[in-house]
mmCIF file of C-alpha atoms in Angstrom:
data_model
loop_
_atom_site.group_PDB
_atom_site.id
_atom_site.type_symbol
_atom_site.label_atom_id
_atom_site.label_comp_id
_atom_site.label_asym_id
_atom_site.label_seq_id
_atom_site.Cartn_x
_atom_site.Cartn_y
_atom_site.Cartn_z
ATOM 1 C CA MET O 1 0.000 0.000 0.000
ATOM 2 C CA ALA O 2 1.300 3.418 -0.907
ATOM 3 C CA VAL O 3 1.826 5.948 1.826
ATOM 4 C CA ALA O 4 -0.587 8.874 1.699
ATOM 5 C CA ALA O 5 0.887 11.729 -0.250
ATOM 6 C CA LEU O 6 -0.015 15.373 -0.355
ATOM 7 C CA LYS O 7 -2.260 16.557 -3.137
ATOM 8 C CA ASN O 8 -0.496 16.842 -6.477
ATOM 9 C CA ASP O 9 -0.515 20.608 -7.092
ATOM 10 C CA THR O 10 0.887 20.231 -10.593
ATOM 11 C CA LEU O 11 -2.231 18.416 -11.864
ATOM 12 C CA SER O 12 -3.896 20.195 -14.796
ATOM 13 C CA PRO O 13 -7.445 21.476 -14.137
ATOM 14 C CA ASP O 14 -8.915 18.815 -16.473
ATOM 15 C CA ARG O 15 -7.049 16.004 -14.757
ATOM 16 C CA GLN O 16 -8.168 17.403 -11.403
ATOM 17 C CA VAL O 17 -11.801 17.154 -12.550
ATOM 18 C CA LEU O 18 -11.201 13.573 -13.722
ATOM 19 C CA PHE O 19 -9.643 12.699 -10.346
ATOM 20 C CA ASP O 20 -12.477 14.330 -8.376
ATOM 21 C CA TYR O 21 -15.100 12.660 -10.560
ATOM 22 C CA ALA O 22 -13.595 9.171 -10.250
ATOM 23 C CA VAL O 23 -13.294 9.655 -6.465
ATOM 24 C CA MET O 24 -16.960 10.706 -6.294
ATOM 25 C CA LEU O 25 -18.109 7.528 -8.058
ATOM 26 C CA GLY O 26 -15.689 5.368 -6.088
ATOM 27 C CA ASP O 27 -16.718 6.795 -2.714
ATOM 28 C CA THR O 28 -20.433 6.170 -3.270
ATOM 29 C CA ALA O 29 -19.701 2.554 -4.219
ATOM 30 C CA LEU O 30 -17.258 2.107 -1.317
ATOM 31 C CA ILE O 31 -19.483 3.459 1.438
ATOM 32 C CA HIS O 32 -22.528 1.672 0.017
ATOM 33 C CA GLY O 33 -20.639 -1.627 -0.101
ATOM 34 C CA GLN O 34 -19.279 -1.179 3.408
ATOM 35 C CA ARG O 35 -22.767 -0.419 4.726
ATOM 36 C CA LEU O 36 -24.370 -3.343 2.928
ATOM 37 C CA SER O 37 -21.690 -5.748 4.160
ATOM 38 C CA GLU O 38 -23.026 -5.207 7.694
ATOM 39 C CA TRP O 39 -25.833 -7.636 6.767
ATOM 40 C CA THR O 40 -23.343 -10.490 6.535
ATOM 41 C CA SER O 41 -24.489 -13.221 8.956
ATOM 42 C CA HIS O 42 -27.562 -11.119 9.903
ATOM 43 C CA ALA O 43 -29.771 -11.549 6.805
ATOM 44 C CA PRO O 44 -33.192 -13.202 7.207
ATOM 45 C CA THR O 45 -32.110 -16.410 5.416
ATOM 46 C CA VAL O 46 -28.820 -17.957 4.325
ATOM 47 C CA GLU O 47 -29.800 -17.386 0.678
ATOM 48 C CA LEU O 48 -30.254 -13.657 1.310
ATOM 49 C CA ASP O 49 -27.065 -13.545 3.328
ATOM 50 C CA ILE O 50 -25.176 -14.728 0.258
ATOM 51 C CA ALA O 51 -27.153 -12.415 -2.037
ATOM 52 C CA LEU O 52 -26.424 -9.305 0.048
ATOM 53 C CA GLY O 53 -22.790 -10.321 0.491
ATOM 54 C CA ASN O 54 -22.465 -10.718 -3.289
ATOM 55 C CA GLN O 55 -23.933 -7.261 -3.838
ATOM 56 C CA ALA O 56 -21.669 -5.680 -1.232
ATOM 57 C CA LEU O 57 -18.682 -7.256 -2.980
ATOM 58 C CA ASP O 58 -19.918 -5.966 -6.358
ATOM 59 C CA LEU O 59 -19.897 -2.454 -4.873
ATOM 60 C CA ILE O 60 -16.472 -2.810 -3.239
ATOM 61 C CA GLY O 61 -15.178 -4.078 -6.595
ATOM 62 C CA GLN O 62 -16.579 -1.012 -8.382
ATOM 63 C CA ALA O 63 -15.073 1.244 -5.708
ATOM 64 C CA ARG O 64 -11.713 -0.404 -6.139
ATOM 65 C CA MET O 65 -11.688 0.192 -9.909
ATOM 66 C CA PHE O 66 -12.742 3.849 -9.639
ATOM 67 C CA LEU O 67 -10.315 4.651 -6.812
ATOM 68 C CA GLU O 68 -7.409 2.805 -8.401
ATOM 69 C CA TYR O 69 -7.972 4.839 -11.545
ATOM 70 C CA ALA O 70 -8.262 8.077 -9.543
ATOM 71 C CA GLY O 71 -4.911 7.308 -7.928
ATOM 72 C CA LYS O 72 -3.291 6.834 -11.326
ATOM 73 C CA VAL O 73 -4.786 10.072 -12.648
ATOM 74 C CA GLU O 74 -3.548 11.972 -9.617
ATOM 75 C CA GLU O 75 0.049 10.749 -10.005
ATOM 76 C CA ALA O 76 0.760 11.449 -6.337
ATOM 77 C CA GLY O 77 1.583 7.893 -5.371
ATOM 78 C CA ARG O 78 -1.790 7.036 -3.839
ATOM 79 C CA ASP O 79 -3.343 3.687 -4.719
ATOM 80 C CA GLU O 80 -6.950 2.593 -4.058
ATOM 81 C CA ASP O 81 -6.103 1.506 -0.509
ATOM 82 C CA ALA O 82 -4.553 4.862 0.331
ATOM 83 C CA LEU O 83 -7.646 6.648 -0.983
ATOM 84 C CA ALA O 84 -10.057 4.353 0.854
ATOM 85 C CA PHE O 85 -8.262 4.034 4.170
ATOM 86 C CA LEU O 86 -6.274 7.227 4.623
ATOM 87 C CA ARG O 87 -8.672 10.062 3.868
ATOM 88 C CA ASP O 88 -10.867 11.792 6.423
ATOM 89 C CA GLY O 89 -14.651 12.217 6.222
ATOM 90 C CA PHE O 90 -14.632 15.674 4.608
ATOM 91 C CA ASP O 91 -12.593 14.252 1.681
ATOM 92 C CA PHE O 92 -15.280 11.665 0.926
ATOM 93 C CA ARG O 93 -17.666 12.596 -1.889
ATOM 94 C CA ASN O 94 -20.263 9.827 -1.559
ATOM 95 C CA LEU O 95 -24.024 10.390 -1.732
ATOM 96 C CA LEU O 96 -25.636 10.730 1.703
ATOM 97 C CA ILE O 97 -28.167 7.963 1.031
ATOM 98 C CA VAL O 98 -25.508 5.227 1.095
ATOM 99 C CA GLU O 99 -24.157 6.200 4.517
ATOM 100 C CA LEU O 100 -27.549 6.005 6.266
ATOM 101 C CA PRO O 101 -27.939 3.004 8.601
ATOM 102 C CA ASN O 102 -29.339 -0.156 7.002
ATOM 103 C CA GLY O 103 -32.563 -0.164 9.031
ATOM 104 C CA ASP O 104 -34.642 -3.320 8.655
ATOM 105 C CA PHE O 105 -34.742 -5.609 5.622
ATOM 106 C CA GLY O 106 -37.504 -3.545 3.984
ATOM 107 C CA HIS O 107 -35.428 -0.383 4.369
ATOM 108 C CA THR O 108 -32.363 -2.077 2.894
ATOM 109 C CA MET O 109 -34.301 -3.467 -0.071
ATOM 110 C CA ALA O 110 -35.760 -0.007 -0.746
ATOM 111 C CA ARG O 111 -32.230 1.435 -0.873
ATOM 112 C CA GLN O 112 -30.891 -1.413 -3.024
ATOM 113 C CA PHE O 113 -33.701 -0.746 -5.465
ATOM 114 C CA ILE O 114 -33.328 3.063 -5.445
ATOM 115 C CA MET O 115 -29.551 2.871 -5.895
ATOM 116 C CA GLY O 116 -29.735 -0.082 -8.278
ATOM 117 C CA VAL O 117 -31.963 1.806 -10.704
ATOM 118 C CA TYR O 118 -29.956 5.028 -10.332
ATOM 119 C CA SER O 119 -26.556 3.408 -10.815
ATOM 120 C CA SER O 120 -27.815 1.355 -13.773
ATOM 121 C CA LEU O 121 -28.857 4.547 -15.550
ATOM 122 C CA LEU O 122 -25.682 6.390 -14.511
ATOM 123 C CA TYR O 123 -23.323 3.624 -15.662
ATOM 124 C CA GLU O 124 -25.300 3.080 -18.859
ATOM 125 C CA ALA O 125 -24.678 6.738 -19.731
ATOM 126 C CA LEU O 126 -21.083 6.561 -18.494
ATOM 127 C CA SER O 127 -20.434 3.616 -20.840
ATOM 128 C CA ALA O 128 -20.328 6.239 -23.609
ATOM 129 C CA SER O 129 -17.667 8.275 -21.778
ATOM 130 C CA GLN O 130 -14.799 9.607 -23.886
ATOM 131 C CA ASP O 131 -12.499 8.329 -21.162
ATOM 132 C CA ASP O 132 -11.892 4.649 -22.014
ATOM 133 C CA GLN O 133 -11.143 3.684 -18.442
ATOM 134 C CA LEU O 134 -14.364 5.165 -17.012
ATOM 135 C CA ALA O 135 -16.348 3.676 -19.909
ATOM 136 C CA GLY O 136 -14.822 0.251 -19.253
ATOM 137 C CA ILE O 137 -15.594 0.298 -15.536
ATOM 138 C CA ALA O 138 -19.142 1.476 -16.250
ATOM 139 C CA LYS O 139 -19.744 -1.338 -18.763
ATOM 140 C CA LYS O 140 -18.775 -3.935 -16.188
ATOM 141 C CA ALA O 141 -20.642 -2.266 -13.315
ATOM 142 C CA VAL O 142 -23.902 -1.683 -15.189
ATOM 143 C CA LYS O 143 -24.638 -5.428 -15.306
ATOM 144 C CA GLU O 144 -24.124 -5.727 -11.570
ATOM 145 C CA GLN O 145 -26.304 -2.720 -10.824
ATOM 146 C CA ARG O 146 -29.115 -3.960 -13.056
ATOM 147 C CA TYR O 147 -29.202 -7.106 -10.948
ATOM 148 C CA HIS O 148 -29.284 -5.071 -7.724
ATOM 149 C CA ALA O 149 -32.236 -3.118 -9.146
ATOM 150 C CA ARG O 150 -34.017 -6.313 -10.144
ATOM 151 C CA HIS O 151 -33.378 -8.091 -6.839
ATOM 152 C CA GLY O 152 -34.369 -5.064 -4.753
ATOM 153 C CA GLY O 153 -37.399 -4.373 -6.947
ATOM 154 C CA GLU O 154 -38.689 -7.948 -6.768
ATOM 155 C CA TRP O 155 -38.363 -7.815 -2.986
ATOM 156 C CA LEU O 156 -40.173 -4.478 -2.758
ATOM 157 C CA VAL O 157 -43.040 -6.013 -4.723
ATOM 158 C CA ARG O 158 -43.183 -9.017 -2.399
ATOM 159 C CA LEU O 159 -42.926 -6.936 0.769
ATOM 160 C CA GLY O 160 -45.336 -4.265 -0.437
ATOM 161 C CA ASP O 161 -47.821 -6.849 -1.665
ATOM 162 C CA GLY O 162 -47.201 -9.224 1.267
ATOM 163 C CA THR O 163 -48.472 -8.970 4.833
ATOM 164 C CA GLU O 164 -49.636 -5.854 6.638
ATOM 165 C CA GLU O 165 -46.336 -5.742 8.510
ATOM 166 C CA SER O 166 -44.109 -6.257 5.461
ATOM 167 C CA HIS O 167 -46.042 -3.554 3.599
ATOM 168 C CA ALA O 168 -45.680 -1.123 6.521
ATOM 169 C CA ARG O 169 -41.944 -1.777 6.825
ATOM 170 C CA ALA O 170 -41.281 -1.371 3.097
ATOM 171 C CA GLN O 171 -43.290 1.856 3.014
ATOM 172 C CA ARG O 172 -41.500 3.180 6.091
ATOM 173 C CA GLY O 173 -38.094 2.398 4.533
ATOM 174 C CA LEU O 174 -39.133 4.191 1.364
ATOM 175 C CA ASP O 175 -40.427 7.198 3.330
ATOM 176 C CA GLU O 176 -37.197 7.466 5.332
ATOM 177 C CA LEU O 177 -34.965 7.227 2.254
ATOM 178 C CA TRP O 178 -36.992 9.434 -0.064
ATOM 179 C CA PRO O 179 -35.629 12.846 1.050
ATOM 180 C CA TYR O 180 -32.111 11.598 0.225
ATOM 181 C CA THR O 181 -33.030 10.560 -3.328
ATOM 182 C CA HIS O 182 -33.052 14.188 -4.487
ATOM 183 C CA GLU O 183 -29.288 14.470 -4.019
ATOM 184 C CA LEU O 184 -28.833 11.728 -6.627
ATOM 185 C CA PHE O 185 -29.923 14.185 -9.319
ATOM 186 C CA THR O 186 -28.289 17.427 -8.164
ATOM 187 C CA THR O 187 -25.407 18.547 -10.358
ATOM 188 C CA ASP O 188 -22.174 19.242 -8.496
ATOM 189 C CA PRO O 189 -19.607 21.568 -10.173
ATOM 190 C CA VAL O 190 -17.346 18.508 -10.604
ATOM 191 C CA GLU O 191 -20.127 16.641 -12.435
ATOM 192 C CA SER O 192 -20.996 19.532 -14.740
ATOM 193 C CA ALA O 193 -17.304 20.060 -15.542
ATOM 194 C CA ALA O 194 -16.862 16.326 -16.182
ATOM 195 C CA ALA O 195 -19.930 16.324 -18.451
ATOM 196 C CA GLU O 196 -18.636 19.363 -20.362
ATOM 197 C CA LEU O 197 -15.272 17.672 -20.859
ATOM 198 C CA GLY O 198 -17.071 14.658 -22.341
ATOM 199 C CA PHE O 199 -16.141 11.981 -19.827
ATOM 200 C CA GLY O 200 -18.773 12.455 -17.121
ATOM 201 C CA VAL O 201 -22.555 12.308 -16.761
ATOM 202 C CA ASP O 202 -24.771 15.152 -15.568
ATOM 203 C CA PRO O 203 -27.079 13.165 -13.251
ATOM 204 C CA SER O 204 -29.974 15.653 -13.549
ATOM 205 C CA GLY O 205 -30.625 14.109 -16.971
ATOM 206 C CA LEU O 206 -31.330 10.696 -15.392
ATOM 207 C CA ARG O 207 -34.278 11.872 -13.302
ATOM 208 C CA ALA O 208 -37.159 11.302 -15.727
ATOM 209 C CA GLU O 209 -36.182 7.725 -16.544
ATOM 210 C CA TRP O 210 -35.516 6.927 -12.861
ATOM 211 C CA ASP O 211 -38.951 8.305 -11.940
ATOM 212 C CA GLY O 212 -40.622 6.071 -14.521
ATOM 213 C CA LEU O 213 -38.819 2.872 -13.480
ATOM 214 C CA VAL O 214 -39.384 3.537 -9.779
ATOM 215 C CA ASP O 215 -43.060 4.393 -10.250
ATOM 216 C CA ASP O 216 -43.634 1.128 -12.160
ATOM 217 C CA VAL O 217 -42.286 -0.997 -9.318
ATOM 218 C CA LEU O 218 -44.048 1.030 -6.616
ATOM 219 C CA ALA O 219 -47.333 0.519 -8.469
ATOM 220 C CA ARG O 220 -46.711 -3.245 -8.711
ATOM 221 C CA ALA O 221 -45.805 -3.297 -5.016
ATOM 222 C CA GLY O 222 -48.857 -1.293 -3.940
ATOM 223 C CA LEU O 223 -46.520 1.189 -2.233
ATOM 224 C CA SER O 224 -47.119 4.918 -2.447
ATOM 225 C CA ARG O 225 -44.535 7.339 -3.753
ATOM 226 C CA PRO O 226 -43.561 9.612 -0.834
ATOM 227 C CA GLU O 227 -44.114 13.375 -1.070
ATOM 228 C CA ASP O 228 -41.157 15.497 -2.188
ATOM 229 C CA ASP O 229 -40.447 17.600 0.860
ATOM 230 C CA TRP O 230 -37.125 17.915 2.710
ATOM 231 C CA GLN O 231 -34.181 17.536 0.295
ATOM 232 C CA PRO O 232 -30.893 17.186 2.205
ATOM 233 C CA ASP O 233 -27.636 17.190 0.227
ATOM 234 C CA GLY O 234 -23.938 17.878 0.754
ATOM 235 C CA GLY O 235 -22.345 14.456 0.269
ATOM 236 C CA LYS O 236 -20.872 15.487 -3.078
ATOM 237 C CA ARG O 237 -19.197 18.463 -1.346
ATOM 238 C CA GLY O 238 -17.890 16.397 1.570
ATOM 239 C CA GLU O 239 -20.583 17.542 4.023
ATOM 240 C CA HIS O 240 -21.875 14.353 5.582
ATOM 241 C CA THR O 241 -24.281 13.041 8.191
ATOM 242 C CA GLU O 242 -22.830 11.880 11.495
ATOM 243 C CA ASN O 243 -23.040 8.296 10.187
ATOM 244 C CA LEU O 244 -19.987 8.530 7.942
ATOM 245 C CA GLY O 245 -17.518 8.909 10.818
ATOM 246 C CA TYR O 246 -18.672 5.619 12.349
ATOM 247 C CA ILE O 247 -18.399 3.831 9.008
ATOM 248 C CA LEU O 248 -14.874 5.153 8.452
ATOM 249 C CA ALA O 249 -13.849 4.220 12.001
ATOM 250 C CA GLU O 250 -14.660 0.603 11.210
ATOM 251 C CA LEU O 251 -13.471 0.676 7.594
ATOM 252 C CA GLN O 252 -10.154 2.382 8.315
ATOM 253 C CA PHE O 253 -9.268 1.028 11.775
ATOM 254 C CA LEU O 254 -6.859 -1.652 10.630
ATOM 255 C CA GLN O 255 -4.770 0.522 8.307
ATOM 256 C CA ARG O 256 -4.739 3.342 10.858
ATOM 257 C CA ALA O 257 -3.659 1.093 13.737
ATOM 258 C CA TYR O 258 -1.261 -1.053 11.685
ATOM 259 C CA PRO O 259 -0.065 1.181 8.816
ATOM 260 C CA GLY O 260 0.803 -0.773 5.699
ATOM 261 C CA ALA O 261 -0.510 -4.078 7.075
ATOM 262 C CA GLU O 262 -1.009 -6.692 4.335
ATOM 263 C CA TRP O 263 -2.335 -10.230 4.293
ATOM 264 C CA MET E 1 -31.727 -29.111 6.806
ATOM 265 C CA ARG E 2 -32.447 -30.669 3.426
ATOM 266 C CA ARG E 3 -35.694 -32.513 3.320
ATOM 267 C CA LEU E 4 -36.394 -34.407 0.166
ATOM 268 C CA PRO E 5 -39.896 -35.775 -0.239
ATOM 269 C CA MET E 6 -38.342 -39.211 -0.115
ATOM 270 C CA GLN E 7 -37.370 -38.719 3.510
ATOM 271 C CA THR E 8 -40.689 -37.343 4.663
ATOM 272 C CA SER E 9 -42.834 -39.877 2.806
ATOM 273 C CA ALA E 10 -42.787 -42.097 5.891
ATOM 274 C CA LEU E 11 -44.818 -39.454 7.763
ATOM 275 C CA PRO E 12 -48.612 -39.491 7.453
ATOM 276 C CA ALA E 13 -49.980 -36.917 5.025
ATOM 277 C CA PRO E 14 -51.497 -33.883 6.837
ATOM 278 C CA HIS E 15 -55.044 -34.901 5.964
ATOM 279 C CA ALA E 16 -54.432 -38.297 7.519
ATOM 280 C CA MET E 17 -53.541 -36.788 10.887
ATOM 281 C CA PRO E 18 -56.150 -36.884 13.666
ATOM 282 C CA ARG E 19 -57.883 -33.535 13.965
ATOM 283 C CA GLU E 20 -56.852 -32.846 17.562
ATOM 284 C CA ARG E 21 -53.178 -33.426 16.741
ATOM 285 C CA ILE E 22 -53.320 -30.742 14.096
ATOM 286 C CA SER E 23 -55.005 -28.155 16.304
ATOM 287 C CA LYS E 24 -52.653 -28.946 19.187
ATOM 288 C CA SER E 25 -49.499 -28.718 17.116
ATOM 289 C CA LYS E 26 -50.590 -25.334 15.756
ATOM 290 C CA GLU E 27 -49.578 -23.783 19.060
ATOM 291 C CA SER E 28 -46.210 -25.490 19.207
ATOM 292 C CA ASN E 29 -43.046 -23.787 17.983
ATOM 293 C CA GLU E 30 -42.485 -26.535 15.479
ATOM 294 C CA THR E 31 -45.604 -25.718 13.526
ATOM 295 C CA MET E 32 -44.856 -22.014 13.733
ATOM 296 C CA THR E 33 -41.477 -22.667 12.169
ATOM 297 C CA ASP E 34 -42.982 -24.795 9.437
ATOM 298 C CA LYS E 35 -45.633 -22.193 8.754
ATOM 299 C CA ASN E 36 -43.076 -19.392 8.490
ATOM 300 C CA GLU E 37 -40.598 -21.355 6.430
ATOM 301 C CA TRP E 38 -40.482 -20.842 2.679
ATOM 302 C CA PRO E 39 -41.039 -23.873 0.485
ATOM 303 C CA LEU E 40 -38.033 -25.836 -0.713
ATOM 304 C CA PHE E 41 -36.915 -25.782 -4.358
ATOM 305 C CA GLU E 42 -34.504 -28.095 -6.154
ATOM 306 C CA VAL E 43 -32.021 -26.251 -8.353
ATOM 307 C CA PHE E 44 -30.679 -27.483 -11.695
ATOM 308 C CA ILE E 45 -27.828 -25.658 -13.432
ATOM 309 C CA ARG E 46 -26.605 -25.988 -17.010
ATOM 310 C CA SER E 47 -22.929 -25.157 -17.066
ATOM 311 C CA LYS E 48 -22.245 -24.976 -20.805
ATOM 312 C CA GLN E 49 -24.170 -24.624 -24.026
ATOM 313 C CA GLY E 50 -25.358 -28.052 -25.088
ATOM 314 C CA LEU E 51 -24.828 -29.831 -21.774
ATOM 315 C CA ALA E 52 -27.739 -31.046 -19.658
ATOM 316 C CA HIS E 53 -28.982 -29.294 -16.543
ATOM 317 C CA GLN E 54 -27.587 -30.976 -13.455
ATOM 318 C CA HIS E 55 -28.862 -31.002 -9.916
ATOM 319 C CA ALA E 56 -26.884 -28.406 -7.949
ATOM 320 C CA GLY E 57 -28.675 -28.489 -4.602
ATOM 321 C CA SER E 58 -31.761 -27.081 -2.959
ATOM 322 C CA LEU E 59 -32.824 -23.853 -1.298
ATOM 323 C CA HIS E 60 -35.764 -22.093 0.287
ATOM 324 C CA ALA E 61 -37.633 -19.315 -1.506
ATOM 325 C CA ALA E 62 -40.987 -17.569 -1.241
ATOM 326 C CA ASP E 63 -41.857 -18.362 -4.861
ATOM 327 C CA ALA E 64 -40.348 -19.661 -8.088
ATOM 328 C CA GLU E 65 -38.987 -16.317 -9.364
ATOM 329 C CA MET E 66 -37.303 -15.716 -6.046
ATOM 330 C CA ALA E 67 -35.912 -19.247 -6.153
ATOM 331 C CA ILE E 68 -34.238 -18.391 -9.477
ATOM 332 C CA GLU E 69 -32.635 -15.286 -7.948
ATOM 333 C CA ASN E 70 -31.529 -17.204 -4.872
ATOM 334 C CA ALA E 71 -30.117 -19.958 -7.067
ATOM 335 C CA ARG E 72 -28.225 -17.365 -9.113
ATOM 336 C CA ASP E 73 -26.683 -15.977 -5.925
ATOM 337 C CA VAL E 74 -26.007 -19.287 -4.192
ATOM 338 C CA TYR E 75 -24.993 -21.587 -7.051
ATOM 339 C CA THR E 76 -23.635 -19.468 -9.929
ATOM 340 C CA ARG E 77 -21.443 -16.903 -8.162
ATOM 341 C CA ARG E 78 -18.283 -18.533 -9.487
ATOM 342 C CA SER E 79 -19.474 -18.567 -13.123
ATOM 343 C CA GLU E 80 -20.878 -22.087 -12.905
ATOM 344 C CA GLY E 81 -23.992 -21.478 -14.942
ATOM 345 C CA GLN E 82 -25.590 -20.552 -18.264
ATOM 346 C CA SER E 83 -29.131 -21.533 -17.360
ATOM 347 C CA ILE E 84 -31.105 -22.300 -14.191
ATOM 348 C CA TRP E 85 -34.161 -24.479 -13.596
ATOM 349 C CA VAL E 86 -35.977 -24.547 -10.276
ATOM 350 C CA VAL E 87 -38.575 -27.148 -9.315
ATOM 351 C CA PRO E 88 -40.641 -27.277 -6.108
ATOM 352 C CA SER E 89 -39.203 -30.164 -4.110
ATOM 353 C CA THR E 90 -42.704 -31.465 -3.497
ATOM 354 C CA ALA E 91 -43.094 -31.988 -7.269
ATOM 355 C CA ILE E 92 -40.372 -34.625 -7.245
ATOM 356 C CA THR E 93 -41.374 -38.243 -6.875
ATOM 357 C CA ALA E 94 -38.456 -40.317 -5.658
ATOM 358 C CA THR E 95 -37.674 -43.999 -5.377
ATOM 359 C CA SER E 96 -37.826 -45.503 -1.923
ATOM 360 C CA PRO E 97 -34.568 -46.814 -0.398
ATOM 361 C CA ASP E 98 -36.462 -50.065 0.317
ATOM 362 C CA ASP E 99 -36.884 -50.686 -3.424
ATOM 363 C CA LYS E 100 -33.161 -50.376 -4.095
ATOM 364 C CA SER E 101 -32.460 -54.088 -4.458
ATOM 365 C CA VAL E 102 -35.493 -54.760 -6.640
ATOM 366 C CA LEU E 103 -34.922 -51.801 -8.952
ATOM 367 C CA PHE E 104 -31.169 -51.628 -9.303
ATOM 368 C CA ASP E 105 -29.448 -54.858 -8.328
ATOM 369 C CA PRO E 106 -30.571 -56.844 -11.416
ATOM 370 C CA ALA E 107 -28.499 -54.526 -13.661
ATOM 371 C CA ASP E 108 -25.288 -55.322 -11.782
ATOM 372 C CA THR E 109 -24.754 -58.620 -13.610
ATOM 373 C CA LYS E 110 -25.409 -57.314 -17.126
ATOM 374 C CA VAL E 111 -21.937 -56.177 -18.174
ATOM 375 C CA TYR E 112 -22.918 -56.540 -21.859
ATOM 376 C CA ARG E 113 -25.043 -53.399 -21.473
ATOM 377 C CA HIS E 114 -21.922 -51.267 -21.081
ATOM 378 C CA PRO E 115 -20.474 -49.981 -24.370
ATOM 379 C CA THR E 116 -16.994 -51.281 -23.551
ATOM 380 C CA PHE E 117 -16.699 -53.930 -26.247
ATOM 381 C CA TYR E 118 -15.533 -51.711 -29.085
ATOM 382 C CA ASP E 119 -12.744 -49.161 -29.531
ATOM 383 C CA VAL E 120 -13.556 -45.479 -29.409
ATOM 384 C CA PRO E 121 -11.620 -43.408 -31.985
ATOM 385 C CA ASP E 122 -9.317 -40.792 -30.381
ATOM 386 C CA GLU E 123 -11.103 -38.000 -32.282
ATOM 387 C CA VAL E 124 -14.340 -38.604 -30.358
ATOM 388 C CA GLU E 125 -14.105 -36.351 -27.330
ATOM 389 C CA CYS E 126 -17.564 -36.138 -25.826
ATOM 390 C CA LEU E 127 -18.167 -39.671 -24.640
#
């Protein structure tokens, strides 16, 4: 593992945007995967335990590819481990929705569905990136995310259309997560610059299709679309909820306590 | 954990049980577990184009579509599969272990049924 280096001040503005953009995508996948991995050995059945573990590993794998690439772009000697384990909370650019606690199974399935649909659309668009590396990662990741969307969606239908309790829990999960879905479609200066340079996606353009796909599943599930009210954001700027610090404490403990440890 | 119909066939069918036993067992934990447990599915995976589906194992799922997704996650995570079949375990009729000697032993002495009496050309790979 490379030792954390100072920021490379000689990076051109375009390369800086590419670095920031790759870090943004990598951080959302990393924190989401770390969160989801908390289900391991706690899922309702052994089959779901494996399913959620698989999905968490998909996300960690995506994070690894984005962060490894960011490290190469930066040319400051940081690899994916250095970026994941040796940055502080305000340097993380992940969406707030992925750092929220897992809640119950209904809550987790609602998030897997919301993020699965969003990331599928994002990576589909990113597959056309003028940056070959980003396009390549997106092409691999889009298949994984489509499965997350399908798995989460099928579960929302079964929970929403199941018992009174499963319906109530799925609806509550959806209601709790909904305010955080708006941040998915806000355009950060890094994203608009990346889109202008031809290698990034302006996520505001994904909203209409996301709305349609989500509404279809909610209708099948008999769940109601929550009202658009409070719309917290800040994750893309490094302004996080108090949850991120606890995630990083667990994620980064080993490399902080035993710098450079390998196994 | 795995309960094939073969192993439970020795138990009386539910409708054959005396009424009071059913109502009594409804309160026991055992029946609660059974009631809350998803049905069992047998999973068949085809590994390559052209090869037959083979039994991979069994799993619990709320319904057939979910069984496919569970099977994908449990049995194909190391690229084992091209196609998945799932069948409710209750749909399988199995031979009884007691019939083993009657059904299978007579074939043991018929070596002439094995295609071992002619040479297979080296070019033939898929035998």
